[in-house]
Coordinates of C-alpha atoms and ligand atoms in Angstrom, one line a residue:
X11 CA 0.0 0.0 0.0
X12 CA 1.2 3.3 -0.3
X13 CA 2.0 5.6 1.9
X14 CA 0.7 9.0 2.3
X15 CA 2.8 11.5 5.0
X16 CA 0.9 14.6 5.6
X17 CA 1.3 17.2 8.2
X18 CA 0.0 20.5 9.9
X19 CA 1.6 23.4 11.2
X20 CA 2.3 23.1 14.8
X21 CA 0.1 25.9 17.1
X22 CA 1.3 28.0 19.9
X23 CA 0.7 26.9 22.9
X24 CA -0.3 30.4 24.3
X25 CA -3.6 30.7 23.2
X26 CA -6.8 29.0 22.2
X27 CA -7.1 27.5 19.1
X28 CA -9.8 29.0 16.5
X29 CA -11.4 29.0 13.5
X30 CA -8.5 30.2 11.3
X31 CA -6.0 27.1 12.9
X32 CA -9.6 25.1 12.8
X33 CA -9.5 25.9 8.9
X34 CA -6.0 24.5 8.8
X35 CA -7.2 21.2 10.3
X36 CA -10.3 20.6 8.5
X37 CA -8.7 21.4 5.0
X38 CA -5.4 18.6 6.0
X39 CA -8.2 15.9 7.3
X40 CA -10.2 16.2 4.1
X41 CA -7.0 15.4 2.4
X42 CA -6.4 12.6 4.7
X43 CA -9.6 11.1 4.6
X44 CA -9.6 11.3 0.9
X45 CA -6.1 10.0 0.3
X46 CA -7.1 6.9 2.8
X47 CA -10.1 6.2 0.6
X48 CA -8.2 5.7 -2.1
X49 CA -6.0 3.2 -0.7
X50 CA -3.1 4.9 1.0
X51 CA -1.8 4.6 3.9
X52 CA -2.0 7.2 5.6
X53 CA -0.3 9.1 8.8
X54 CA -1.5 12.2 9.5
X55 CA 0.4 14.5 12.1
X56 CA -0.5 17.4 14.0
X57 CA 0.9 18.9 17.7
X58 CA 1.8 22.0 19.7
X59 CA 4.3 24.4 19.6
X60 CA 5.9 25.3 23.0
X61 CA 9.2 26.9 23.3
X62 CA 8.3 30.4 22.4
X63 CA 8.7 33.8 24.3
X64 CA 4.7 34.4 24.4
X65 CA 4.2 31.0 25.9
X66 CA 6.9 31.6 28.6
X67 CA 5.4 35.2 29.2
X68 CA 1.6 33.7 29.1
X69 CA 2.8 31.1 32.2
X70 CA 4.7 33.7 34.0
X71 CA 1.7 36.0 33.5
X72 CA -0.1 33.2 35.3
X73 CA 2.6 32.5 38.0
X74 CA 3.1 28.6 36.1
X75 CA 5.9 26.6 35.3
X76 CA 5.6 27.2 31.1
X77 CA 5.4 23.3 30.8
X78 CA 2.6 22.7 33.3
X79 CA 0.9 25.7 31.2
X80 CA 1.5 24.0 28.0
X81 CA -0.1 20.6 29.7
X82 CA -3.1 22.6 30.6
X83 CA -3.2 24.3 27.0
X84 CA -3.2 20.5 25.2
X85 CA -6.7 19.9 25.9
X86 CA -7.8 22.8 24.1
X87 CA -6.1 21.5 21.0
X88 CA -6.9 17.9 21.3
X89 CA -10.5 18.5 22.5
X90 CA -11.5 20.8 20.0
X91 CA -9.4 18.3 17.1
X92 CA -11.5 15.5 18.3
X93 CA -15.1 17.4 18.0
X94 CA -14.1 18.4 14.5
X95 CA -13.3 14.7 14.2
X96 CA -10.0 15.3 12.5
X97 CA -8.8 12.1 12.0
X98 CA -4.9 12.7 13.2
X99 CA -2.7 9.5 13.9
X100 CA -0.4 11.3 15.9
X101 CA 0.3 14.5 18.2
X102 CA 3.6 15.6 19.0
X103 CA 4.9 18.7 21.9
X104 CA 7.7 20.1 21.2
X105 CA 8.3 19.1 24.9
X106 CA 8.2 15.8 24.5
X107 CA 11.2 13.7 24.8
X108 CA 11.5 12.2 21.2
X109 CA 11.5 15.7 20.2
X110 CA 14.0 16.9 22.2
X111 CA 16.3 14.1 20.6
X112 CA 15.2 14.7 17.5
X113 CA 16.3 18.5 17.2
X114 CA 19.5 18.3 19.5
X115 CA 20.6 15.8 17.0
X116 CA 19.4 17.7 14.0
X117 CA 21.3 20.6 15.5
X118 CA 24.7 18.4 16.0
X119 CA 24.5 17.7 11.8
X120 CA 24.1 20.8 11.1
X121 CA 26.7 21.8 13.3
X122 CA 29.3 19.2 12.2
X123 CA 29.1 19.9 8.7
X124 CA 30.3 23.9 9.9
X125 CA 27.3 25.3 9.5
X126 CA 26.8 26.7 12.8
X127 CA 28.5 29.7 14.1
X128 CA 28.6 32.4 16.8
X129 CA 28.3 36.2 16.3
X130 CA 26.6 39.7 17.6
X131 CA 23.4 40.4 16.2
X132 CA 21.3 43.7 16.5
X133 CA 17.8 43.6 15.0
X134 CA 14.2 44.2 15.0
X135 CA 12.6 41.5 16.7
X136 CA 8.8 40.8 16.1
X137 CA 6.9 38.1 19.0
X138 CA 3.9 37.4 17.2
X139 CA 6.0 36.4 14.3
X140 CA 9.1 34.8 16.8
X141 CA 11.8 36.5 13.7
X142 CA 13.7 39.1 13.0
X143 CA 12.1 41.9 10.9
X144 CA 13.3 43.1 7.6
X145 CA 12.5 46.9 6.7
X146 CA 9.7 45.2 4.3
X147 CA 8.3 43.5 6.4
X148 CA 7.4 47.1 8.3
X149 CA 4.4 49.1 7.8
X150 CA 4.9 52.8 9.9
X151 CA 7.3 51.0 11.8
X152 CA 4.9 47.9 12.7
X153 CA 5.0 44.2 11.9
X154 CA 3.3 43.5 8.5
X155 CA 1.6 40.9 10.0
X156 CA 0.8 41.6 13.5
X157 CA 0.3 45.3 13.5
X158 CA 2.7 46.1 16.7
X159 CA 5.7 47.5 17.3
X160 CA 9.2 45.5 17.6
X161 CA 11.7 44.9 20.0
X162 CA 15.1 46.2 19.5
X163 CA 17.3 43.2 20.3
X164 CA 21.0 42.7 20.6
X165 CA 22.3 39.5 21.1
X166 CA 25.2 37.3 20.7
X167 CA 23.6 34.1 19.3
X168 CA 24.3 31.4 17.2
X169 CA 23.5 31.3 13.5
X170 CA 22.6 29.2 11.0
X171 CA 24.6 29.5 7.6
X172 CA 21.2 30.0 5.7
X173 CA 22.7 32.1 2.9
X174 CA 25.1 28.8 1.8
X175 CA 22.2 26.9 0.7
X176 CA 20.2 29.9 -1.4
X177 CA 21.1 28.6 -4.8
X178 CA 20.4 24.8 -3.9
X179 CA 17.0 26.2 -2.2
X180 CA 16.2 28.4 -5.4
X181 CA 16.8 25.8 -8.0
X182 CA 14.7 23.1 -6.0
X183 CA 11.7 25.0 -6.0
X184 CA 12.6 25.8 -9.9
X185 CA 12.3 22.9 -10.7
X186 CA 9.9 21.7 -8.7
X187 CA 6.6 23.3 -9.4
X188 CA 4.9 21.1 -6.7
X189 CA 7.2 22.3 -3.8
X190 CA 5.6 25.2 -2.7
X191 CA 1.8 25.9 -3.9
X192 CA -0.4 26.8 -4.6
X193 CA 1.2 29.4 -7.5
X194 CA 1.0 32.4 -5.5
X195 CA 2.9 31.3 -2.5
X196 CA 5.7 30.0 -5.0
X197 CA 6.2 33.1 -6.6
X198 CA 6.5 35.0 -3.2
X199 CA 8.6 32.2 -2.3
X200 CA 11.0 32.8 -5.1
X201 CA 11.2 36.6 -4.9
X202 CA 12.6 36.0 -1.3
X203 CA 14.6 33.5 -2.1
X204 CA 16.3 35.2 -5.7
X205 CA 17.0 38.0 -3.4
X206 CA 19.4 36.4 -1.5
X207 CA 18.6 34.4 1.8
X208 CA 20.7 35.7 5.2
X209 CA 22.3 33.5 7.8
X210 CA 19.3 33.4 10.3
X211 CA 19.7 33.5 14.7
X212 CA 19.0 30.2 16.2
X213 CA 19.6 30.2 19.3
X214 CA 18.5 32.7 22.4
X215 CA 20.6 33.2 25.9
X216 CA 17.7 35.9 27.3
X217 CA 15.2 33.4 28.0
X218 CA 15.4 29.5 29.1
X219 CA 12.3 28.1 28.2
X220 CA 13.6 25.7 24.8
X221 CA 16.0 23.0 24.1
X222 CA 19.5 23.9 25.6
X223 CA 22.3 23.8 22.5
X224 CA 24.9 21.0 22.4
X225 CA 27.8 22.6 22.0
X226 CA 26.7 25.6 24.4
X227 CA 23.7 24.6 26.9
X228 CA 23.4 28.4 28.2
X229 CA 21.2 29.1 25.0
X230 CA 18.3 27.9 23.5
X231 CA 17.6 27.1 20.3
X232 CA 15.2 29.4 18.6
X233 CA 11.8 28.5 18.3
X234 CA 11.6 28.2 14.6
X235 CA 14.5 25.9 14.2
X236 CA 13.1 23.5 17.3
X237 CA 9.6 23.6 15.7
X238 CA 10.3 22.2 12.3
X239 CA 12.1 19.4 13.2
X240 CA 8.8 18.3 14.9
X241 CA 8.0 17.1 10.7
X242 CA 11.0 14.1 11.6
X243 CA 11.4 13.8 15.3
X244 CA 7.4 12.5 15.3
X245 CA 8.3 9.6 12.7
X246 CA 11.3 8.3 14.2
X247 CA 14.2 11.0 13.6
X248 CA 16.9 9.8 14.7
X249 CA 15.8 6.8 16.8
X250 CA 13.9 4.7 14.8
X251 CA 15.8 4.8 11.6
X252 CA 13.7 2.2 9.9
X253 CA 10.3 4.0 10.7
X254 CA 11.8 7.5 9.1
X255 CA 12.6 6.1 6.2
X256 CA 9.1 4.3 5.4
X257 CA 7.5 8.0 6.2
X258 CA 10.1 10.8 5.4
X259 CA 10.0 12.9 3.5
X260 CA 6.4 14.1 3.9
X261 CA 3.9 14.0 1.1
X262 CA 2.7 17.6 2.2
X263 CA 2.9 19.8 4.8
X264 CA -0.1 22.2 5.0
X265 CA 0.6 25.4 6.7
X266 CA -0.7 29.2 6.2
X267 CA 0.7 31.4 4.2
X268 CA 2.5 33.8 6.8
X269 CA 4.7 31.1 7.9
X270 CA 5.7 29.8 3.8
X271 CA 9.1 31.2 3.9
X272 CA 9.8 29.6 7.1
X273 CA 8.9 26.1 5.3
X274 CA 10.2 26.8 2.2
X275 CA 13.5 28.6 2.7
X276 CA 14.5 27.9 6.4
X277 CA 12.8 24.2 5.9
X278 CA 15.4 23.2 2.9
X279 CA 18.2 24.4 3.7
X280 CA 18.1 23.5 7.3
X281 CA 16.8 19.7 5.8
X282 CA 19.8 20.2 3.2
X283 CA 22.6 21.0 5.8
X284 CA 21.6 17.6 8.0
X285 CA 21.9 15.8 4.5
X286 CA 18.4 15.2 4.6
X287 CA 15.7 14.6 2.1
X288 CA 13.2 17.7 1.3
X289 CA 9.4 17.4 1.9
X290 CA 8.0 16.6 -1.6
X291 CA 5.1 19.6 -1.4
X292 CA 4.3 22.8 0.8
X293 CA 0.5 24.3 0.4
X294 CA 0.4 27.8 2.4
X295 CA -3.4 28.0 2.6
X296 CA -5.1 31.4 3.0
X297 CA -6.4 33.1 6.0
X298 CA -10.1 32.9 7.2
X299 CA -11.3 36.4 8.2
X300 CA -14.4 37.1 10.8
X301 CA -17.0 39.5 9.7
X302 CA -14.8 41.0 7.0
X303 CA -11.6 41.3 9.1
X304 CA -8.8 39.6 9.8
X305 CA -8.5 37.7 13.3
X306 CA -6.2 38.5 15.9
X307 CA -5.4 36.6 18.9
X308 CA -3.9 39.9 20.2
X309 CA -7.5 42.1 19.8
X310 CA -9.2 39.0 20.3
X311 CA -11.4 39.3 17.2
X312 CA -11.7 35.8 16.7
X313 CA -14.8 33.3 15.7
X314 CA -14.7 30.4 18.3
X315 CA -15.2 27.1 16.8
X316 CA -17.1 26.0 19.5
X317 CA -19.7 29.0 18.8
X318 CA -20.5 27.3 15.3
X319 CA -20.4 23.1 16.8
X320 CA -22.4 23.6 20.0
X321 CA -25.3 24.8 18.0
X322 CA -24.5 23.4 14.8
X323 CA -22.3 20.1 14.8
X324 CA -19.0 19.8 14.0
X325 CA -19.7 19.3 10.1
X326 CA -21.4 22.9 9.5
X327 CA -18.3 24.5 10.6
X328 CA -16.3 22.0 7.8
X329 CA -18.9 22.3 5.4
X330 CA -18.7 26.2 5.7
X331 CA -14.8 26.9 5.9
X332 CA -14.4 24.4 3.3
X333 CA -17.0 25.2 0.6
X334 CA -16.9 28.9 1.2
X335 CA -13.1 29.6 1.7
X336 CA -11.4 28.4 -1.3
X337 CA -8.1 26.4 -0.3
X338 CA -5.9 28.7 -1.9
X339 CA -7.0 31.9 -1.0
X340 CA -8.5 34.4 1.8
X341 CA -12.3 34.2 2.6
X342 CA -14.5 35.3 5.0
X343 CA -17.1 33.7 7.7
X344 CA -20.1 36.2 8.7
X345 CA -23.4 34.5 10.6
X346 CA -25.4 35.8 7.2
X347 CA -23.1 33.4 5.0
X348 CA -23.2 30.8 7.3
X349 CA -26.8 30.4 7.9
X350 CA -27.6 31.5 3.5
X351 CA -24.9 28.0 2.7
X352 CA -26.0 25.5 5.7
X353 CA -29.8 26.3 4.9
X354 CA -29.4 26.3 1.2
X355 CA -27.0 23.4 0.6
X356 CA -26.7 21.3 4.3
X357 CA -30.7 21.9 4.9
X358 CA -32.2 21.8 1.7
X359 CA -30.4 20.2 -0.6
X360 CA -28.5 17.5 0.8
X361 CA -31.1 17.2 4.3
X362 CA -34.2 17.1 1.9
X363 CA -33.0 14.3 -0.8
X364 CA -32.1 12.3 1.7
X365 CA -35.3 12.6 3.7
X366 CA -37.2 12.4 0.2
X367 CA -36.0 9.5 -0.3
X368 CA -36.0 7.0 3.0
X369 CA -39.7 8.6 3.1
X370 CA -40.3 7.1 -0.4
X371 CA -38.3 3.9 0.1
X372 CA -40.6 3.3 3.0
X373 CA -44.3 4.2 1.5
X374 CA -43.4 3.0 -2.0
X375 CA -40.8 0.0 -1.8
X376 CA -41.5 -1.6 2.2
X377 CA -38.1 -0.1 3.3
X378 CA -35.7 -2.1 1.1
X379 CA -34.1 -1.8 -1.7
X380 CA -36.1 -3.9 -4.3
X381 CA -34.5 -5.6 -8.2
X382 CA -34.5 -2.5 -10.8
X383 CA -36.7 -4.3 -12.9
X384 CA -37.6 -1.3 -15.1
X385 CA -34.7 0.4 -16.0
X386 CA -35.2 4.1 -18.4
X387 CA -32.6 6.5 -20.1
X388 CA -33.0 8.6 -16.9
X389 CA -31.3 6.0 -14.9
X390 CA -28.4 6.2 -16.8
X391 CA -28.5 9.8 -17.0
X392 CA -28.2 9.8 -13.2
X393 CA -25.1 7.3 -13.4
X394 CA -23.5 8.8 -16.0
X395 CA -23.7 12.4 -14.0
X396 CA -22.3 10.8 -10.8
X397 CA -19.7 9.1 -12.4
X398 CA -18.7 12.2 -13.6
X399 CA -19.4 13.7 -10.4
X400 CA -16.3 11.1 -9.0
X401 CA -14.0 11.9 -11.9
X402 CA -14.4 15.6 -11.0
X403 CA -14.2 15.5 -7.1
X404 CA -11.0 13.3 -8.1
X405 CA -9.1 15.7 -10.6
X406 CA -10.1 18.7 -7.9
X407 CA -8.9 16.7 -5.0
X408 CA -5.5 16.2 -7.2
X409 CA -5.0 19.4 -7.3
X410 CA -6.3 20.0 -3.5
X411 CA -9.6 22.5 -4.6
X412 CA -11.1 21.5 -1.9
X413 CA -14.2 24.0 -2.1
X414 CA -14.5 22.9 -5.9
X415 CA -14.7 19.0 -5.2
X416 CA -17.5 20.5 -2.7
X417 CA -19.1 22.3 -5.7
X418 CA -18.7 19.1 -7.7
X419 CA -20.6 17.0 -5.3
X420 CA -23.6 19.8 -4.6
X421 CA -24.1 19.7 -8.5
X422 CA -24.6 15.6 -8.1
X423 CA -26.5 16.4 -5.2
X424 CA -28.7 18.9 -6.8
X425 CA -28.8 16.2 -10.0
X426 CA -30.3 13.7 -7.8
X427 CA -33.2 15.9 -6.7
X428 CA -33.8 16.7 -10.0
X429 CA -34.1 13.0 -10.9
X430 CA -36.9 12.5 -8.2
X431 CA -38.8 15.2 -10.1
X432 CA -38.0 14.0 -13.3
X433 CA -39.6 10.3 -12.0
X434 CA -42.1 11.8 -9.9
X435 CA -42.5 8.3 -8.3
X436 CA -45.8 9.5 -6.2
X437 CA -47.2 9.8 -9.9
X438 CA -46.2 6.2 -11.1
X439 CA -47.2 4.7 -7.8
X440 CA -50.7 6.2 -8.8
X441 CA -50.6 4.7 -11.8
X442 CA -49.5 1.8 -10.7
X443 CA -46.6 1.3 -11.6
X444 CA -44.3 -0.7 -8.7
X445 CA -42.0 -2.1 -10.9
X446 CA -40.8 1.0 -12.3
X447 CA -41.3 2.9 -8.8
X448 CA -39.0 -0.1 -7.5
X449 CA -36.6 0.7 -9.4
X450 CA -36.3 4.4 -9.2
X451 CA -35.9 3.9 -5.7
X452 CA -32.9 1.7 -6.0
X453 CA -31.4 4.2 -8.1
X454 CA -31.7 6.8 -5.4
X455 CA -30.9 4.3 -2.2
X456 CA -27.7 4.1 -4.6
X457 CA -27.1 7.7 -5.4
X458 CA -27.4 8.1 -1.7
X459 CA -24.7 6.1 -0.8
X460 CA -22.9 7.0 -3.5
X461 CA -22.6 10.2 -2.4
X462 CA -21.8 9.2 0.9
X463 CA -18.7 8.0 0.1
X464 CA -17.6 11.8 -1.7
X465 CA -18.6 13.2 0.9
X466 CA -17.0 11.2 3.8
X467 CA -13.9 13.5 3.8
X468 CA -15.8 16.4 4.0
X469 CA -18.4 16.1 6.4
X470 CA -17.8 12.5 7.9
X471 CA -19.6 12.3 10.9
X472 CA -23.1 13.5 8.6
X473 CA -21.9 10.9 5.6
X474 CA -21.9 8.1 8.4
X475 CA -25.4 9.1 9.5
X476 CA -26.4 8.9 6.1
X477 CA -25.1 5.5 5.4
X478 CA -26.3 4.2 8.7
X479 CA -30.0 5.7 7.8
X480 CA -29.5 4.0 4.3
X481 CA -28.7 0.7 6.8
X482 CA -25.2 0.5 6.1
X483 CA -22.3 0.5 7.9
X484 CA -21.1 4.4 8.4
X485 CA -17.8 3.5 7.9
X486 CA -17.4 4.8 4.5
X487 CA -17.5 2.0 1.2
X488 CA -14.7 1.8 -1.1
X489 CA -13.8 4.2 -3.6
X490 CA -15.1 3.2 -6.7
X491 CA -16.3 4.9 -9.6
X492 CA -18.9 2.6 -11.1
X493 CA -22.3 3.4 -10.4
X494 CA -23.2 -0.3 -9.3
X495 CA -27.0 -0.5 -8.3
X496 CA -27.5 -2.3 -4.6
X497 CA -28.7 -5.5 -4.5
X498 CA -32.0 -6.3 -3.6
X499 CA -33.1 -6.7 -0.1
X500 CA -31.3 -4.3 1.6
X501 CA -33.3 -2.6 4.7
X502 CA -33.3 1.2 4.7
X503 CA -34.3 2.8 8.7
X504 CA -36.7 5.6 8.9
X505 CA -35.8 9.3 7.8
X506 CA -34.1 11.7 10.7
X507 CA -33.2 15.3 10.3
X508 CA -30.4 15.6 9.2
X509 CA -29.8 19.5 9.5
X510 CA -32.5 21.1 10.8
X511 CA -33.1 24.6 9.3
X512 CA -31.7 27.3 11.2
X513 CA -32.4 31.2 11.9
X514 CA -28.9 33.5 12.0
X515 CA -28.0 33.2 15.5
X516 CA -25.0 35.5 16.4
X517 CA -23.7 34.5 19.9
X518 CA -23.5 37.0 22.5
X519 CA -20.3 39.1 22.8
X520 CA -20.0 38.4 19.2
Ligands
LIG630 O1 2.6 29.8 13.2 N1 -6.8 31.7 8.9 O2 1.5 28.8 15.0 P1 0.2 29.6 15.1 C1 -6.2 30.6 8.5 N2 3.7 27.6 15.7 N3 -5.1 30.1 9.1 C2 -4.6 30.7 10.2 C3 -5.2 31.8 10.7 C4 -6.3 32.4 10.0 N4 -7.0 33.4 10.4 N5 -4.5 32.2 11.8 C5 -3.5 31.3 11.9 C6 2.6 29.0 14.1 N6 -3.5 30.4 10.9 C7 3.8 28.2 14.4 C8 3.8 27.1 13.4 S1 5.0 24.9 12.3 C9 6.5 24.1 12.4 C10 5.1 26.2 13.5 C11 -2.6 29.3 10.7 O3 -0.5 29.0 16.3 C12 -1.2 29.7 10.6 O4 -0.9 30.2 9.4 O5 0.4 31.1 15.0 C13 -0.5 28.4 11.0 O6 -0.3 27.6 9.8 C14 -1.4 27.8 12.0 O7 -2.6 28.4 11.9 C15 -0.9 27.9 13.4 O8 -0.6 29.2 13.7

């Protein structure tokens, strides 16, 4: 079988996830799930990332030990993870012990080959962004990204020959179009690195909280350079030398598109000086924004997750992000959209055509799925469209459009109602028809499941409840593309809501 390696970015520790990291989940589990359906095996990593200056201030603020704070914070990861129902195989802390060995080790290479020396440094230091700031990357004398003002540090650190490995770095992403995407991010990506990339600080002596250098235990290595290495230390780096080799390098690591340069430039040529393989792809997804503004963990202006699955369930907050904020760009979550897409598509069109149609299995057809004794053009019309339906979803999922294998599926969704109208099987059962009624319905208990299995990745906990209401096992089928009608005999249970229709509902505080 193979194997499928994909990761996420790391969070920090110091506050609470939300539905901009959430995105970031959601998007890399829909991969997962898809890639496992189609046969590979997957592992799918995701963790915490602890050895940075706000989590240290964050536990201090809080009179803590900055580990014990990080133990407390890894519920609020892992419980919100597991309501989503991301399907991770494995969470790593930077804290953790394999970790720990896995970057002081990573550090030794690196340092062997010479690539590790000591000087005076005097810079713009940004938190929010744990790096040094260039003069671009200042707006009226702010951080680009985080809007506040930074720190003038001077330090005598140890550095990281970065600038050695800009032309390797350079012609690897030229000549590899599928190393950084999607497009946009490349081409950033290239302008920084055709400019010329600088040795880079990696380690820190004004603060403890990290993994104490080798070769000179009174500094820490920087957070950036302990963090990555959490991609190998997770899958055996350097312990389990058999283990790394089945799963490195990674398949893809999805991250967001402020931290590209650090996995496209730092990544490589950190990977390169260790004589290591390079991750074969790098997707910097776009940023979700709340009510037409970007989120900030520092004004708080922030859409909670759990505002969306308390009321909602877990799979209206996928469906949204997913279908509404295209995978490769920015997009925006308001209560207006949210309630327009989960009545419109959750409530009406996917909710009603399955109610439609366990209601109809059960007053026309007993329940079960009967022989398609009758068969008509408009059967195969309905095959032919899902089977084209799969082909799509599978050419978008190729290219990870996530929101247009979505769109893909709502058509087929939408086709299938249509063929319920185009049958009107209340009409033949008037007439008297059963045989023909019979078999329309098997068409539709087959579209049904059909669809189940596209939309498993998606929205897997509502795809299981479909399949179970269809009486089979939620787990989702195998991948197939033929349209192959289900055998008679097959019970079908009686009809629940599936999404009940909603009014907008902005929490309080909101
Ligand atoms: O950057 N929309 O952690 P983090 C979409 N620890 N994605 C968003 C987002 C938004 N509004 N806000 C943040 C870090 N993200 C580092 C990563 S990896 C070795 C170390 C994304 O907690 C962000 O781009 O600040 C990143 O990919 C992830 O959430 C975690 O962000």
């Amino acid at each position: 079988m193979p194997r499928y390696y994909i990761t996420t970015a790391i969070d920090y520790a110091n506050s609470n996830p939300h539905s901009g990291t959430a995105y970031e989940k959601i998007g890399a589990d829909a991969i997962a799930r898809w890639k496992r359906l189609q046969g590979y095996d997957v592992h799918f990593l995701m963790g915490m990332d602890e050895h940075s200056m706000n989590v240290e201030k964050k536990a201090v603020a809080a009179g803590m030990d900055p580990e014990a704070y990080c133990d407390g914070m890894e519920p609020k990861f892992t419980d919100l993870w597991k309501a989503l129902h991301i399907s991770n195989d494995d969470f790593i802390r930077t804290t953790q012990k394999r970790h720990i060995a896995g970057a002081t080790e990573f550090f030794r290479r690196c340092h062997a080959k010479g690539d590790i020396y000591k000087a005076k440094y005097v810079g713009l230091y940004c938190v929010g962004c744990e790096a040094y700031l260039k003069d671009s990357d200042l707006v009226d004398g702010r951080c680009r990204n985080h809007n506040t003002p930074p720190q003038k540090l001077e330090e005598e650190n140890w550095f990281f020959r970065l600038s050695k490995y800009t032309d390797a770095v350079r012609r690897h992403i030229e000549e590899n179009p599928e190393f950084v995407q999607p497009e946009i991010r490349r081409n950033e990506v290239l302008n920084v690195v055709r400019d010329g990339l600088e040795d880079i600080s990696i380690s820190r002596s004004t603060f403890k909280f990290g993994i104490p250098l080798p070769c000179d235990p009174s500094h820490v290595m920087y957070v950036w350079f302990d963090a990555l290495i959490n991609y190998i230390s997770a899958v055996g780096f350097p312990d389990d030398p058999a283990r790394f080799e089945r799963l490195w390098p990674a398949d893809l690591h999805v991250i967001g598109k402020d931290i590209t340069r650090f996995h496209c430039a730092l990544w490589p040529g950190m990977l390169l000086s260790a004589g290591l393989p390079l991750p074969k792809s790098v997707w910097g997804h776009g940023w979700v924004h709340y009510k037409g503004q970007k989120m900030s963990k520092s004004t708080g202006h922030l859409l909670d997750p759990w505002d969306v699955i308390e009321p909602h369930g877990a799979d209206a907050l996928r469906y949204f992000l997913l279908r509404e904020i295209a995978w490769d760009r920015d997009g925006d979550f308001t209560w207006d959209s949210f309630t327009l897409r989960y009545n419109a598509d959750l409530a009406n069109d996917l909710g009603n055509l399955l109610h439609r149609t366990l209601n109809m299995m059960h007053r026309f057809s007993a329940g079960t799925v009967q022989a398609a004794s009758e068969p008509d053009p408009k059967d195969g019309a309905l095959a032919a469209h899902l089977e084209g339906c799969f082909d799509g979803v599978s050419a978008a999922m190729d290219r990870l459009a996530l929101s247009e294998a979505l769109e893909r599926i709502w058509d087929s969704v939408r086709r299938t109602n249509q063929y319920i109208e185009e049958n009107a099987p209340w009409t033949l059962n008037k007439q008297g028809r059963t045989a023909r009624v019979q078999t329309v319905m098997a068409n539709l208990a087959t579209a049904m499941e059909y669809l189940s299995v596209l939309l498993h990745p998606f929205i897997p906990q509502s795809a299981g409840r479909i399949r179970e209401q269809l009486g089979l096992d939620p787990a989702p089928g195998a991948l197939s593309r033929a349209f192959v009608l289900r055998a008679p005999g097959g019970k079908v249970r009686e009809g629940t809501v599936l999404f009940p229709r909603i009014e907008t509902r902005e929490p309080k505080g909101n």
